[in-house]
XYZ file of C-alpha atoms in Angstrom:
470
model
C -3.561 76.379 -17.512
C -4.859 72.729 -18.892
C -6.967 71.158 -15.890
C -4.716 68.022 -16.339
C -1.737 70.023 -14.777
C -2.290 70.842 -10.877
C -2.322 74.216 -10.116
C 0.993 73.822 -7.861
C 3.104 72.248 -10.683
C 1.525 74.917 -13.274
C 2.854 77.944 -10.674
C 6.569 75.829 -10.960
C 6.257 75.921 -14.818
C 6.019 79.766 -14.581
C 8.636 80.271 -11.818
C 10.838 77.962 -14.159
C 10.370 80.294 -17.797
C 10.598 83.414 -15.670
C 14.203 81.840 -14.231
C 14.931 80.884 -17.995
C 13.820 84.407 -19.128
C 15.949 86.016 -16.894
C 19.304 84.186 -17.465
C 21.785 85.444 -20.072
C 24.157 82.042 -19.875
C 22.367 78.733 -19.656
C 23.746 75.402 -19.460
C 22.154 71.992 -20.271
C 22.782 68.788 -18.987
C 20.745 66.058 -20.212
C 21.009 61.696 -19.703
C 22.180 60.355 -22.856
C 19.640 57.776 -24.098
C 16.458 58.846 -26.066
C 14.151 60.243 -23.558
C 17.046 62.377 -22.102
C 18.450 63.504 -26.024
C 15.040 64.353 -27.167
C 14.127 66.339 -23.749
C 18.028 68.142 -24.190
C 16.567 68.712 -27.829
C 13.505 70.416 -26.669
C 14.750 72.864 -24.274
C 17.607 73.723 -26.796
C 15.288 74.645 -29.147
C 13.323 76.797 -27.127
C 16.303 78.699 -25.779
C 17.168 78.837 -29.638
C 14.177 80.056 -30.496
C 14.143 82.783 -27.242
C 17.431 84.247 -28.412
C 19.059 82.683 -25.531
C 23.010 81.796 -25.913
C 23.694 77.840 -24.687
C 25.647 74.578 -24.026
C 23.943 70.958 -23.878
C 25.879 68.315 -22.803
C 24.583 64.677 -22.522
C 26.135 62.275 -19.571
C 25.748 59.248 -17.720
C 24.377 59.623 -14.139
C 27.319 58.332 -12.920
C 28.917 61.262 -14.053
C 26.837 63.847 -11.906
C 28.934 63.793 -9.524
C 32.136 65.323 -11.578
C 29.886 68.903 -12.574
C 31.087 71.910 -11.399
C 28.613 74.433 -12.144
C 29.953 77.639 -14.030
C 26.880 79.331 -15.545
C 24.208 81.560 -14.502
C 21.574 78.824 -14.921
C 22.126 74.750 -15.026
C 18.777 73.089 -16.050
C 19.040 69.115 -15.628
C 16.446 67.346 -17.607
C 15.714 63.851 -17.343
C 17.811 63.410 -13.917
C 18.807 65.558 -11.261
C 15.749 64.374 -9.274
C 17.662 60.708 -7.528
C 21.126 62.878 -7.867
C 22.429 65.396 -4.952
C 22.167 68.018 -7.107
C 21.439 70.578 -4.620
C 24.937 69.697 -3.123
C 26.825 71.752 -6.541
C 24.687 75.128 -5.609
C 26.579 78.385 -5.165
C 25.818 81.894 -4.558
C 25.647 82.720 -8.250
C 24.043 79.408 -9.086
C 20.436 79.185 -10.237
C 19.419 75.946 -10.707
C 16.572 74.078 -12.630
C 15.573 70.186 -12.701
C 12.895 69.050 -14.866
C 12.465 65.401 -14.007
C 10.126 62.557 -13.702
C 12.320 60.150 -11.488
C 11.975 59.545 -7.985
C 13.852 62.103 -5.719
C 15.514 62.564 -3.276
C 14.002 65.898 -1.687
C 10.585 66.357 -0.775
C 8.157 69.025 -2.306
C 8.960 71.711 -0.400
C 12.236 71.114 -0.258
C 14.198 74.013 1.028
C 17.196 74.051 2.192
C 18.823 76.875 4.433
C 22.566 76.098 3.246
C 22.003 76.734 -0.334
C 23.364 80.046 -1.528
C 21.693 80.011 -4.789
C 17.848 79.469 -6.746
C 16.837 76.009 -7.040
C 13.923 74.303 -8.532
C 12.421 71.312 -9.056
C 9.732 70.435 -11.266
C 8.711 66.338 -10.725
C 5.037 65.030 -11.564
C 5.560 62.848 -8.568
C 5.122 65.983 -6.037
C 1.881 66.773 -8.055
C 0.649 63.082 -7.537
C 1.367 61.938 -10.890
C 2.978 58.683 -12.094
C 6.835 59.019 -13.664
C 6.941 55.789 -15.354
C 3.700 55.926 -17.574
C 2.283 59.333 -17.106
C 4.976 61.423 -18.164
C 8.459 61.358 -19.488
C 11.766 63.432 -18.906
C 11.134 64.881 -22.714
C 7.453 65.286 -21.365
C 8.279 67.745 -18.295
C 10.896 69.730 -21.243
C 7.654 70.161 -23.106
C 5.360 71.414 -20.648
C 8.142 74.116 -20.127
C 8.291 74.864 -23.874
C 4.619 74.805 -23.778
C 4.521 77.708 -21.336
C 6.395 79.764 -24.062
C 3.627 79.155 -26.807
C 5.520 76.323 -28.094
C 3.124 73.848 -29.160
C 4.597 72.578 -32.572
C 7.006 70.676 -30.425
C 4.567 68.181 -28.797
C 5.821 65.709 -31.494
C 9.024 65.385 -29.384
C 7.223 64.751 -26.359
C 5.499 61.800 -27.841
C 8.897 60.338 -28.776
C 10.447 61.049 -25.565
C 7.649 58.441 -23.827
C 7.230 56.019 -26.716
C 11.940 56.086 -26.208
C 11.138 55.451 -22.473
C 8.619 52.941 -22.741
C 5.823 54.686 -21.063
C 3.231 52.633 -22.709
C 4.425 49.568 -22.058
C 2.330 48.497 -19.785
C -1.127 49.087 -21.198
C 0.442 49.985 -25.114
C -1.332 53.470 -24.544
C 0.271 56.833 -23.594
C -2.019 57.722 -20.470
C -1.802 60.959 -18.095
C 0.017 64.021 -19.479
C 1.347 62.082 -22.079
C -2.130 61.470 -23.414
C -2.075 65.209 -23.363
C 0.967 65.663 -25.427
C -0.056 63.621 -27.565
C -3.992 65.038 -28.431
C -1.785 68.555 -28.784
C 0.121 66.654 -31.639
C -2.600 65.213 -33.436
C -4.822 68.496 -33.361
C -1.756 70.100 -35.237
C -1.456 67.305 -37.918
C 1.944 66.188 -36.588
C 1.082 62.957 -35.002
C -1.393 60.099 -36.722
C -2.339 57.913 -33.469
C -3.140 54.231 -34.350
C -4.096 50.772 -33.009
C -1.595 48.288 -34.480
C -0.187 45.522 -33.546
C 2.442 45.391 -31.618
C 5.225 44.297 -33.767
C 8.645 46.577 -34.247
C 9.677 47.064 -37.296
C 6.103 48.772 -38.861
C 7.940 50.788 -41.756
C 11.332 49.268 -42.570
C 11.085 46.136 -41.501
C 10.075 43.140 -43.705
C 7.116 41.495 -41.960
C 8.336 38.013 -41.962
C 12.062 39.290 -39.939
C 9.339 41.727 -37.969
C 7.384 38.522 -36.874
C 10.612 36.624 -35.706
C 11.034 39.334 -33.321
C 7.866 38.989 -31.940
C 7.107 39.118 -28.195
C 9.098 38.070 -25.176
C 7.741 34.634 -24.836
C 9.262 31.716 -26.913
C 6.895 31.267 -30.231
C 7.538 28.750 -32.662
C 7.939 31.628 -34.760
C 10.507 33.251 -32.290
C 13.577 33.605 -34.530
C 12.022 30.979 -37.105
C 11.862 33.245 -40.718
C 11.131 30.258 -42.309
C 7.957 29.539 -39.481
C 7.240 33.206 -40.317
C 6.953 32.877 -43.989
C 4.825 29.642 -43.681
C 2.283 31.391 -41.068
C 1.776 34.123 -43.517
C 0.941 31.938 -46.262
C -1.586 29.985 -44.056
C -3.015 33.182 -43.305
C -3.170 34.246 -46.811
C -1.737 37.093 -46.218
C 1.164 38.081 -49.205
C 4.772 38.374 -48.187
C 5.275 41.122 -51.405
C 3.969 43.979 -53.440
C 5.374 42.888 -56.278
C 9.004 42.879 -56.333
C 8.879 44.666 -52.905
C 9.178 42.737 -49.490
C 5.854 43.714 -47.487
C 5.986 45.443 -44.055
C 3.435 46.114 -41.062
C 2.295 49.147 -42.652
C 1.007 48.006 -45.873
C -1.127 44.983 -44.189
C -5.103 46.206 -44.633
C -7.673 45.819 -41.393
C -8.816 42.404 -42.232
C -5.068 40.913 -42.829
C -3.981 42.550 -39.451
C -7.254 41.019 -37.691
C -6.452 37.699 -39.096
C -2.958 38.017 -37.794
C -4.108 39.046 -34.401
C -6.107 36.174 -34.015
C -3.518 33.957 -35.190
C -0.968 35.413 -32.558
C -3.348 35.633 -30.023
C -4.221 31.934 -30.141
C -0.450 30.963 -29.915
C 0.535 33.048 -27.017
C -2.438 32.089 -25.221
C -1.051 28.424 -25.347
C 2.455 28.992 -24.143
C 1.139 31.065 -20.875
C -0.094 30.152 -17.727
C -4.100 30.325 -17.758
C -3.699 33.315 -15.329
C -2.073 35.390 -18.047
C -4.256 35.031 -20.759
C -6.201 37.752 -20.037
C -3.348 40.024 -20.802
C -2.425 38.332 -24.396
C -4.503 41.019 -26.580
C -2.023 43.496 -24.684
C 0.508 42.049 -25.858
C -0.458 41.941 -29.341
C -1.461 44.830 -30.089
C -1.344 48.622 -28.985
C -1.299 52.241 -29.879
C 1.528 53.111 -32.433
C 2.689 56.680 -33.840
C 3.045 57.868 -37.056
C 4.934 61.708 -37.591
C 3.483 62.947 -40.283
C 6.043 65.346 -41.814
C 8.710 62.155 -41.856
C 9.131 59.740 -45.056
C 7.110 56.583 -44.940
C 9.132 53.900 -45.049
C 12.067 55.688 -42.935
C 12.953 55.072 -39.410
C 11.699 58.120 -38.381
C 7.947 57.673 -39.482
C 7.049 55.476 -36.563
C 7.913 57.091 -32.877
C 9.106 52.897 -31.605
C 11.520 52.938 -34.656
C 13.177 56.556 -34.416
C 13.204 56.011 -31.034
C 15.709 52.952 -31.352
C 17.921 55.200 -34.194
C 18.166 57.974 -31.447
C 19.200 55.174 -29.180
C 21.648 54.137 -31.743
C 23.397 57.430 -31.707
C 23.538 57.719 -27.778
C 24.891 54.447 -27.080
C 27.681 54.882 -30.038
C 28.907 58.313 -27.990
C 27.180 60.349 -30.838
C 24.065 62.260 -28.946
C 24.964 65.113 -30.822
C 23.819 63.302 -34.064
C 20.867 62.740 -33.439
C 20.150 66.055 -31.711
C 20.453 67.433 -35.010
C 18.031 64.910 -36.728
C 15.826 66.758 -33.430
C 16.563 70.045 -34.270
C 16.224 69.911 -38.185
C 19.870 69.812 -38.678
C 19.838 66.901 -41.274
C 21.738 67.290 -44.025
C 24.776 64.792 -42.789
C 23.163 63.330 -39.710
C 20.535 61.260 -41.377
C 23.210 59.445 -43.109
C 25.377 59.373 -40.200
C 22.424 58.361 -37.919
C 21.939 55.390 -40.733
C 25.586 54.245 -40.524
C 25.065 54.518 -36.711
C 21.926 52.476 -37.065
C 23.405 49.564 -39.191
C 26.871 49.349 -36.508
C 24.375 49.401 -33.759
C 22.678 46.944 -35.396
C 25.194 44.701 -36.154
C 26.998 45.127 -33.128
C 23.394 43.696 -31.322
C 23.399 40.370 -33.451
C 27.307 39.769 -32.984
C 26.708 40.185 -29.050
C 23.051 37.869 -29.102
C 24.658 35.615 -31.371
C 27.830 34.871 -28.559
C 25.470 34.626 -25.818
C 23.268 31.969 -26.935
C 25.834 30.091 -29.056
C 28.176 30.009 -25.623
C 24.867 29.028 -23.685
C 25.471 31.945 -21.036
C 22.366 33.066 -19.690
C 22.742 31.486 -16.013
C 19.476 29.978 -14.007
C 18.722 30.799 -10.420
C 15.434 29.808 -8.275
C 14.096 33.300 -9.385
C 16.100 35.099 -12.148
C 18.282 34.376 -14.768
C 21.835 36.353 -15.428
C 24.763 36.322 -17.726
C 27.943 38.008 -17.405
C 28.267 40.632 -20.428
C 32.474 41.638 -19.721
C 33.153 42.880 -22.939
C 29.156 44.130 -23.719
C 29.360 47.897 -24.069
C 27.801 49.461 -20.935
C 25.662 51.303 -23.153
C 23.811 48.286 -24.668
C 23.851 45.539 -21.989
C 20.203 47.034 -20.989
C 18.961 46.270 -24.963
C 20.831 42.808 -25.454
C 18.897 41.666 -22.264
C 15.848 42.178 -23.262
C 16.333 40.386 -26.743
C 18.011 37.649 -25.102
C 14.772 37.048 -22.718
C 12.939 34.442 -25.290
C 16.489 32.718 -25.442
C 16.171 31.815 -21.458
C 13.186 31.388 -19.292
C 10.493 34.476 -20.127
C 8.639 33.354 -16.091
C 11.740 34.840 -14.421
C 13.873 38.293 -15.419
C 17.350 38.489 -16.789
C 20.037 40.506 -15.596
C 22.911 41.371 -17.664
C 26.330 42.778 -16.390
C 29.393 44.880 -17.589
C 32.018 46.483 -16.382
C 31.719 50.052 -16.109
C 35.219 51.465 -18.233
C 38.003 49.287 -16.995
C 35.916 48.053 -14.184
C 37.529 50.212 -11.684
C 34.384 52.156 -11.612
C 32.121 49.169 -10.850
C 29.675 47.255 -12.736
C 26.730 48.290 -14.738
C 23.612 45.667 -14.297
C 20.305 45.668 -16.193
C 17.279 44.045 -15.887
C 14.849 42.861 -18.341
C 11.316 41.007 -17.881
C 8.208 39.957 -19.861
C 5.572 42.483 -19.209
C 3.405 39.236 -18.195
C 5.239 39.708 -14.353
C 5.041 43.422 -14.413
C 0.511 42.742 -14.525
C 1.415 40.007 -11.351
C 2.342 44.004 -9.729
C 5.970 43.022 -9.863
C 8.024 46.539 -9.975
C 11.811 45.845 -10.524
C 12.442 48.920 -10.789
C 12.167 49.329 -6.601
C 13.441 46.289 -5.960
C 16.572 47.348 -8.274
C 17.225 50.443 -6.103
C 16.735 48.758 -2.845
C 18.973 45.319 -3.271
C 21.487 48.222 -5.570
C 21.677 49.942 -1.993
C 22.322 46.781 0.162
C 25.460 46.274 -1.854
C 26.406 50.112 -1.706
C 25.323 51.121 -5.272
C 22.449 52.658 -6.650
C 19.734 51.930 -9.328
C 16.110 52.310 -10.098
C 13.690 52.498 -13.664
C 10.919 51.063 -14.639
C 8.855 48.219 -13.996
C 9.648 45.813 -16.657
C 13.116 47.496 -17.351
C 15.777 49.231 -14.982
C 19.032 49.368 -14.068
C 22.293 50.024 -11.424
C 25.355 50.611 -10.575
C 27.320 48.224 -7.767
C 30.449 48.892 -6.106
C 33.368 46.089 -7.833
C 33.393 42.645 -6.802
C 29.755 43.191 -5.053
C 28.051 40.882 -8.340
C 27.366 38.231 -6.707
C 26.269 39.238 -3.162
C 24.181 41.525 -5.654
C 22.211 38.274 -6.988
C 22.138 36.510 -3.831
C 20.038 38.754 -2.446
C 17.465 39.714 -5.870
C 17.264 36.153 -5.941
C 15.864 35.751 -2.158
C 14.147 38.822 -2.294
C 12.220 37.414 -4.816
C 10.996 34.561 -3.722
C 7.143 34.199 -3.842
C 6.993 36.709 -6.378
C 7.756 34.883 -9.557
């Protein structure tokens, strides 16, 4: 046992391999963005690895509802914890969740009426914090772990850097500070403070730069701003015929850049916030060793966003392969993913702030995404933030399918109001539930579900319940 896993949640580990060691036909059912692929990824490989015959499917939680469960043991990683899961057991069920959301039993959770084994493994029982401690890849690990199998500690780290666990303080902290130290002492993982600018291996650093931060810079989507700040600098835009990226700055050009940034964000910010500017500008970044510099899947923030790419095109089983070492077609197929996603992003941006729809209220701002894929209205919100107002959060929303099945709503926010203490992620869930839906997440990005026709009544109250927040 490490010391950094209680004693209780290190007993669950075991009662959870000796449930996997004694099952002949396993099932997996795993969320489909990156946290929930790479976790499905993990425990598929160690079922591989145990001789252990399996299925992994990826879903929407909306979806939970429709499972009917038909094999010896149903693991649920990454949700299953805010689902009724414990409403699908039968008398030949055994089931296992490994999750790090909030849920809906307690600890000790045992229920007379249910015929079959069921388990759940959650840091939160153990004390320990979902959204920045650990991640739904995280818990897969620690049960891989408890087979031997250490080598995949690399996934872990992508699962929280794909769930934005460092957000917050641009460190992984708790057990993910764990996973990670495992991955570095085995040469898979080079751990770096950099700043904090996507794009470190593929992207140009001028198109990097124009990216840069959720408050409005008079660089934000400026190229030609971004070219002449690097100049002024003195720092060179090429090696040679080459465009230069974030990885090929040295110390004192990225310290001069810093400083540079630093200064500008510090005088578009409220004197309160300034404090927290360095945060913003730089943090911890992750380099796997064994990938191709220069790829998208050298840096954990950049094949974290091709993983997404594959999820929210319907292809999670493309990038489980990339996972599992199955890459003779899927890195090209991943790449083809990548571009469409990519281009698919600009066409949607591009609409929205050419057709001016991003809405004021008193406390948020909204705009109506019908005809957004569900799957992406979460990432178009947070690039549209430094179009609008970065003091208050955005909300985007889609229709779920045909819009029979509701409406999809994300949230987005600079990480400036998540240091005020501001979690949306609660206040998500809670307004979600006054308009008979459900939600929840993190606290600078989550999510719902509402019931059709229920948007507005939806904003009325976030709006109110905001007040005196932001």
């Amino acid at each position: 046992m490490n010391k950094m896993i209680p004693a209780p949640m290190d007993e669950a580990l075991l009662k959870a391999k000796k449930m996997v060691e004694s099952s002949e036909d396993i099932k997996i059912y795993s969320h489909i963005d990156c946290d929930g692929i790479t976790a499905g990824a993990i425990l598929s490989i160690l079922l591989d690895r145990i001789g252990k015959e399996h299925e992994i499917e990826f879903i929407q939680l909306d979806k939970i509802d429709d499972i009917k469960l038909e094999n010896e043991l149903t693991i649920f990683s990454d949700l299953g914890s805010g689902q009724k899961i414990d409403e699908l057991s039968t008398s030949l069920s055994k089931i296992l969740i490994l999750d790090h959301h909030p849920s809906l039993r307690n600890p000790n959770f045992n229920n007379s009426t249910l015929q079959g084994q069921f388990l759940e493994i959650n840091p939160l029982f153990h004390g320990i914090e979902g959204s920045h401690e650990i991640s739904g890849g995280g818990m897969s690990y620690l049960l891989a772990r408890s087979f031997g199998f250490i080598d995949l500690s690399w996934m872990g780290v992508l699962s929280a850097v794909g769930d934005m666990q460092n957000s917050l303080t641009g460190k992984l902290e708790g057990l993910n500070r764990l996973i990670l130290n495992e991955s570095t002492d085995l040469g898979k993982i080079k751990s770096m403070n950099d700043l904090s600018i996507y794009g470190r291996q593929t992207r140009p650093l001028f198109v990097a730069l124009s990216y840069f931060g959720d408050v409005n810079l008079p660089i934000t989507n400026n190229k030609t701003e971004c070219i002449l700040l690097l100049k002024s600098l003195d720092i060179p835009r090429k090696n040679g015929k080459s465009h230069r990226s974030l990885c090929d700055l040295n110390p004192d050009e990225k310290g001069r850049l810093f400083s540079e940034l630093v200064r500008m964000l510090s005088k578009e910010v409220p004197s309160r916030y300034i404090k927290y500017v360095p945060k913003l500008v730089s943090a911890d970044a992750y380099d796997f060793v064994d990938e191709e510099p220069y790829t998208p899947l050298r840096d954990a923030s950049e094949f974290s966003t091709a993983v997404n790419a594959c999820s929210r095109n319907k292809k999670p089983d493309v990038a489980l392969n990339i996972l599992k070492g199955n890459r003779s077609d899927a890195l090209d197929e991943m790449e083809a993913l990548s571009k469409e996603h990519r281009r698919y992003l600009a066409q949607k941006i591009e609409l929205i702030e050419n057709s001016d729809m991003i809405t004021p209220m008193n406390n948020l701002q909204y705009f109506d995404g019908n005809g957004i894929k569900s799957e992406v209205i979460g990432t178009i919100a947070g690039m549209v933030l430094n179009y609008g107002d970065w003091r208050k959060p955005i909300i985007g929303f889609t229709p779920v399918n045909d819009g029979n099945n509701g409406t999809k709503v994300s949230l987005r926010c600079s990480r400036l109001l998540a240091y005020d203490g501001i979690h949306f992620g609660h206040i998500i869930r809670k307004v979600a539930e006054k308009v008979g839906g459900s939600g929840g997440g993190h606290s600078v990005a989550c999510g719902a579900y509402i019931p059709p026709g229920k948007q507005q009544k939806f904003l009325e109250i976030f709006d109110s319940s905001l007040e005196g927040l932001v």
